[in-house]
Every structure is written in structure tokens, then in C-alpha cells.
């Protein structure tokens, strides 16, 4: 088991990795909308901190990024990396959704662990993990005038729910915390990637046609 000093550090590392991944996804999408550097930074930042901010407000605690500037700095590093390697990053196209999938998985785990620390029941922890992972993407899509992935037929939030179930299944089996968090994150990422690769999605609500 991870001890009390290592566990928060591990969760923080997951959060920073998720911040970089989500910020890159936001900056990449902003690149196709004729948005300047500062605007791209704001979109990347909103993508990275939106879900965690919603979670912390629901938990009635100070939003995490107000207590640690590393999340703002990490978003700046993501913007710098996108500018320096733009010939590679901006030509990646569809495969760049890996950044989004990675952020989704990592932030889902961060949301769950923080909710457990707050003493919430497992079903609330899963909901908070889903909010942490998916709301940032909703804010990003709204800012760039796209229909949010959460509201499309894509498997998105459901991947977070599946990751949460995996997390508590691993806890029930007594697996170490680090392995539990890794398996939960991999579950979210794998489901998201497989759903896109094989075009797996939920049925859409078809409109009623008049006869």
C-alpha cells in the first residue's frame, strides 16, 4: 500500500499529467478556430481545470488550482510545447484525441481519490470522478462552439463511470492503491479509445416524424 505521504504526491502527479493532456487537447482544437496564443491558453486552461473546479465547488472546498500554481504553469508548458512542435502536433489530427482520452482517465481517478478523502460513499465518488474527467471537455467544446462530446453519441462519460467501477472493484479485492488507480485510469482510456476505433456508441434519440 502507498503510505500517507506518497499517496497525495502520486495523486498530484496524476493531476499534473492530466492537466498537460487536457490542456494540449484544448489548445489543439483552438488552433483550428483562428484563436490567438492567449485565447488558446485560456481554452487549454479551462479544459484542464474545469472538471476539477466543478468537483471542488460541489465538495465545498477551495478549487485546487487556487492553492497550487503548478496547474497554471503546466498549461503554459503545454502551450509552449504546442507552439514549438506545432508542425508535428497540429498535423496529428484525429490521433490527438489520445490527449483527451489520457486526461479523461487521469482526472477521473483524481476525482475519485479526492472524493474518497472527503468521506463520500462510492457512488458519489464515481459521480465526482465522472464530473472531474468530463466537465472540462464540455467547457472546451462550448468555448470553441462545438457540440460537447458528452452530449454526443460517443462513449465519453460512461468511460469514466466504468473506470470508477473498476476502481472500487480493485479496492474490494484489496489491490494496492497505486495499482488500483492505474487500472482505473487504463480502463477509462481503453474504453474511450476502443469506442472511437470501432465506432461503438449509444443509440441516439430519433425525432418523431410526422405522417
Tab-separated table of C-alpha atoms in Angstrom, residues 3-156:
chain	number	residue	atom	x	y	z
A	3	UNK	CA	1.766	5.393	2.621
A	4	UNK	CA	0.073	8.627	3.640
A	5	UNK	CA	2.879	10.827	2.329
A	6	UNK	CA	3.337	9.122	-1.040
A	7	UNK	CA	-0.371	8.852	-1.934
A	8	UNK	CA	-1.106	12.617	-2.148
A	9	UNK	CA	2.083	13.094	-4.203
A	10	UNK	CA	1.018	10.328	-6.584
A	11	UNK	CA	-2.423	11.890	-6.972
A	12	UNK	CA	-0.818	15.279	-7.651
A	13	UNK	CA	1.373	13.731	-10.364
A	14	UNK	CA	-1.706	12.210	-11.979
A	15	UNK	CA	-3.390	15.622	-11.811
A	16	UNK	CA	-0.474	17.400	-13.478
A	17	UNK	CA	-0.226	14.772	-16.219
A	18	UNK	CA	-3.963	15.075	-16.781
A	19	UNK	CA	-3.644	18.857	-16.849
A	20	UNK	CA	-0.996	18.688	-19.575
A	21	UNK	CA	-3.012	16.202	-21.626
A	22	UNK	CA	-6.290	18.115	-21.389
A	23	UNK	CA	-4.576	21.461	-21.995
A	24	UNK	CA	-2.997	20.040	-25.164
A	25	UNK	CA	-6.382	18.821	-26.389
A	26	UNK	CA	-7.903	22.257	-25.819
A	27	UNK	CA	-5.003	24.095	-27.456
A	28	UNK	CA	-5.056	21.717	-30.435
A	29	UNK	CA	-8.759	22.337	-31.042
A	30	UNK	CA	-8.295	26.093	-30.592
A	31	UNK	CA	-5.683	26.009	-33.360
A	32	UNK	CA	-8.369	25.440	-35.949
A	33	UNK	CA	-10.545	28.336	-34.780
A	34	UNK	CA	-8.292	31.322	-35.610
A	35	UNK	CA	-7.645	31.986	-31.904
A	36	UNK	CA	-4.545	33.818	-30.660
A	37	UNK	CA	-1.994	32.453	-28.200
A	38	UNK	CA	-3.654	33.901	-25.112
A	39	UNK	CA	-7.038	32.599	-26.205
A	40	UNK	CA	-5.524	29.167	-26.788
A	41	UNK	CA	-4.031	29.262	-23.280
A	42	UNK	CA	-7.417	30.123	-21.758
A	43	UNK	CA	-9.143	27.327	-23.643
A	44	UNK	CA	-6.430	24.885	-22.621
A	45	UNK	CA	-6.672	26.034	-19.015
A	46	UNK	CA	-10.473	25.815	-18.966
A	47	UNK	CA	-10.227	22.286	-20.354
A	48	UNK	CA	-7.687	21.318	-17.718
A	49	UNK	CA	-9.280	22.833	-14.612
A	50	UNK	CA	-12.980	22.915	-15.490
A	51	UNK	CA	-13.909	19.476	-14.221
A	52	UNK	CA	-11.829	19.721	-11.052
A	53	UNK	CA	-13.260	23.153	-10.295
A	54	UNK	CA	-16.820	21.825	-10.633
A	55	UNK	CA	-15.918	18.933	-8.338
A	56	UNK	CA	-14.350	21.147	-5.679
A	57	UNK	CA	-17.301	23.535	-5.694
A	58	UNK	CA	-19.647	20.596	-5.158
A	59	UNK	CA	-17.396	19.369	-2.341
A	60	UNK	CA	-17.434	22.894	-0.864
A	61	UNK	CA	-13.646	23.262	-0.898
A	62	UNK	CA	-11.333	25.817	-2.494
A	63	UNK	CA	-10.702	24.881	-6.147
A	64	UNK	CA	-7.401	23.037	-6.415
A	65	UNK	CA	-5.745	25.408	-8.873
A	66	UNK	CA	-6.174	28.328	-6.455
A	67	UNK	CA	-3.930	26.537	-3.968
A	68	UNK	CA	-1.202	25.375	-6.354
A	69	UNK	CA	0.150	27.419	-9.309
A	70	UNK	CA	1.640	24.298	-10.902
A	71	UNK	CA	-1.591	23.689	-12.821
A	72	UNK	CA	-1.410	27.130	-14.431
A	73	UNK	CA	2.272	26.611	-15.161
A	74	UNK	CA	1.644	23.169	-16.643
A	75	UNK	CA	-0.932	24.658	-19.020
A	76	UNK	CA	1.660	27.233	-20.078
A	77	UNK	CA	4.157	24.435	-20.731
A	78	UNK	CA	1.532	22.676	-22.859
A	79	UNK	CA	1.041	25.851	-24.899
A	80	UNK	CA	4.802	26.269	-25.332
A	81	UNK	CA	5.147	22.639	-26.430
A	82	UNK	CA	2.311	23.092	-28.921
A	83	UNK	CA	3.995	26.181	-30.373
A	84	UNK	CA	7.487	24.692	-30.535
A	85	UNK	CA	6.331	21.373	-32.013
A	86	UNK	CA	3.309	22.717	-33.876
A	87	UNK	CA	4.365	21.140	-37.178
A	88	UNK	CA	4.010	17.746	-35.520
A	89	UNK	CA	1.249	18.422	-33.014
A	90	UNK	CA	-1.133	20.238	-35.355
A	91	UNK	CA	-0.708	17.641	-38.076
A	92	UNK	CA	-1.631	14.773	-35.812
A	93	UNK	CA	-5.330	15.301	-36.477
A	94	UNK	CA	-7.564	12.553	-35.140
A	95	UNK	CA	-4.843	10.664	-33.227
A	96	UNK	CA	-4.568	13.708	-30.974
A	97	UNK	CA	-7.731	12.549	-29.211
A	98	UNK	CA	-5.232	10.431	-27.241
A	99	UNK	CA	-4.516	13.572	-25.215
A	100	UNK	CA	-8.209	13.869	-24.421
A	101	UNK	CA	-8.512	10.176	-23.549
A	102	UNK	CA	-5.435	10.359	-21.328
A	103	UNK	CA	-6.740	13.415	-19.489
A	104	UNK	CA	-10.131	11.760	-19.114
A	105	UNK	CA	-8.651	8.697	-17.433
A	106	UNK	CA	-6.232	10.519	-15.161
A	107	UNK	CA	-8.726	13.128	-13.983
A	108	UNK	CA	-11.382	10.502	-13.304
A	109	UNK	CA	-9.004	8.805	-10.872
A	110	UNK	CA	-8.052	12.125	-9.246
A	111	UNK	CA	-11.735	12.967	-8.738
A	112	UNK	CA	-12.430	9.590	-7.154
A	113	UNK	CA	-9.470	9.716	-4.762
A	114	UNK	CA	-10.298	13.242	-3.619
A	115	UNK	CA	-13.920	12.266	-3.030
A	116	UNK	CA	-12.853	9.225	-1.000
A	117	UNK	CA	-10.668	11.526	1.110
A	118	UNK	CA	-13.777	13.648	1.723
A	119	UNK	CA	-15.546	10.599	3.159
A	120	UNK	CA	-18.181	10.296	0.426
A	121	UNK	CA	-19.926	6.998	-0.496
A	122	UNK	CA	-18.678	5.071	-3.506
A	123	UNK	CA	-21.489	6.093	-5.861
A	124	UNK	CA	-20.840	9.781	-5.172
A	125	UNK	CA	-17.112	9.201	-5.708
A	126	UNK	CA	-17.848	7.688	-9.127
A	127	UNK	CA	-20.059	10.664	-9.980
A	128	UNK	CA	-17.345	13.090	-8.860
A	129	UNK	CA	-14.761	11.206	-10.885
A	130	UNK	CA	-17.003	11.486	-13.937
A	131	UNK	CA	-17.506	15.208	-13.363
A	132	UNK	CA	-13.766	15.747	-12.915
A	133	UNK	CA	-12.980	13.891	-16.104
A	134	UNK	CA	-15.699	15.164	-18.423
A	135	UNK	CA	-16.789	18.698	-17.492
A	136	UNK	CA	-13.540	20.300	-18.678
A	137	UNK	CA	-14.154	18.876	-22.136
A	138	UNK	CA	-17.691	20.282	-22.096
A	139	UNK	CA	-16.367	23.768	-21.282
A	140	UNK	CA	-13.736	23.445	-24.028
A	141	UNK	CA	-16.283	22.447	-26.644
A	142	UNK	CA	-18.674	25.239	-25.656
A	143	UNK	CA	-15.877	27.826	-25.878
A	144	UNK	CA	-14.930	26.723	-29.397
A	145	UNK	CA	-18.577	26.467	-30.454
A	146	UNK	CA	-18.777	22.689	-30.801
A	147	UNK	CA	-21.417	20.269	-29.552
A	148	UNK	CA	-19.814	18.806	-26.380
A	149	UNK	CA	-18.641	15.206	-26.698
A	150	UNK	CA	-20.566	14.472	-23.511
A	151	UNK	CA	-23.831	15.135	-25.335
A	152	UNK	CA	-22.995	13.231	-28.497
A	153	UNK	CA	-23.355	9.511	-29.047
A	154	UNK	CA	-19.648	8.987	-28.294
A	155	UNK	CA	-18.741	6.866	-25.271
A	156	UNK	CA	-17.285	9.576	-23.028
